[in-house]
Amino acid sequence: DDGGESKLVISFKSKEEEVLMPFDECLWCTSAGAASWIHNSTPFRTDKGGFILVNDALESCSHYGVFAAGDCATMINHPRPKAGVFAVRAGPPLLENIWRYLTRCKLQTYVPQ
């Protein structure tokens, strides 16, 4: 090795021979997982997967004024898979409830589809 560029190669065996297939990029896609620091380094109540538990207003079940949505949170009454579509849909009600909290208005209930 001359310290130059690395080569990415997939190696697999067919019935007759081992085949090496070069490629330029790899996207490793896995299921969603909570960041370990949420469970390990914050006081927020989490589910068994380490996601922040939130109520129907997307507010932490353990800390008033803390809001979470999308791939870092689980709605205690409406658990959903961790998928981008649910995170995107939670954006507007999350913003609305943060605004309502800051202006001392009643928080709105959000029921995901």
C-alpha angles and dihedrals in degrees: 000000000000095000091254128121121334122235122224113214134175112211123198136155123236121192092273107029149356112268124206116200119188120213137175106221139021126202110196108203119191136164118280118276130183118249107258092229091067092064098029103041109027133067093228120124110247137187121246089275092057096253119140110257112231134183128231090284091056089249121138112267089222105036126044114224095026113112131189137171142163123023096357097053144058121206103227093214098035111033112186135180115271099258130144094241092063092047092051093048091050092056100084096045089045091054091045093053094046087053091047092049092050092048093044095244126142112275119243124237116242121202112186119222 
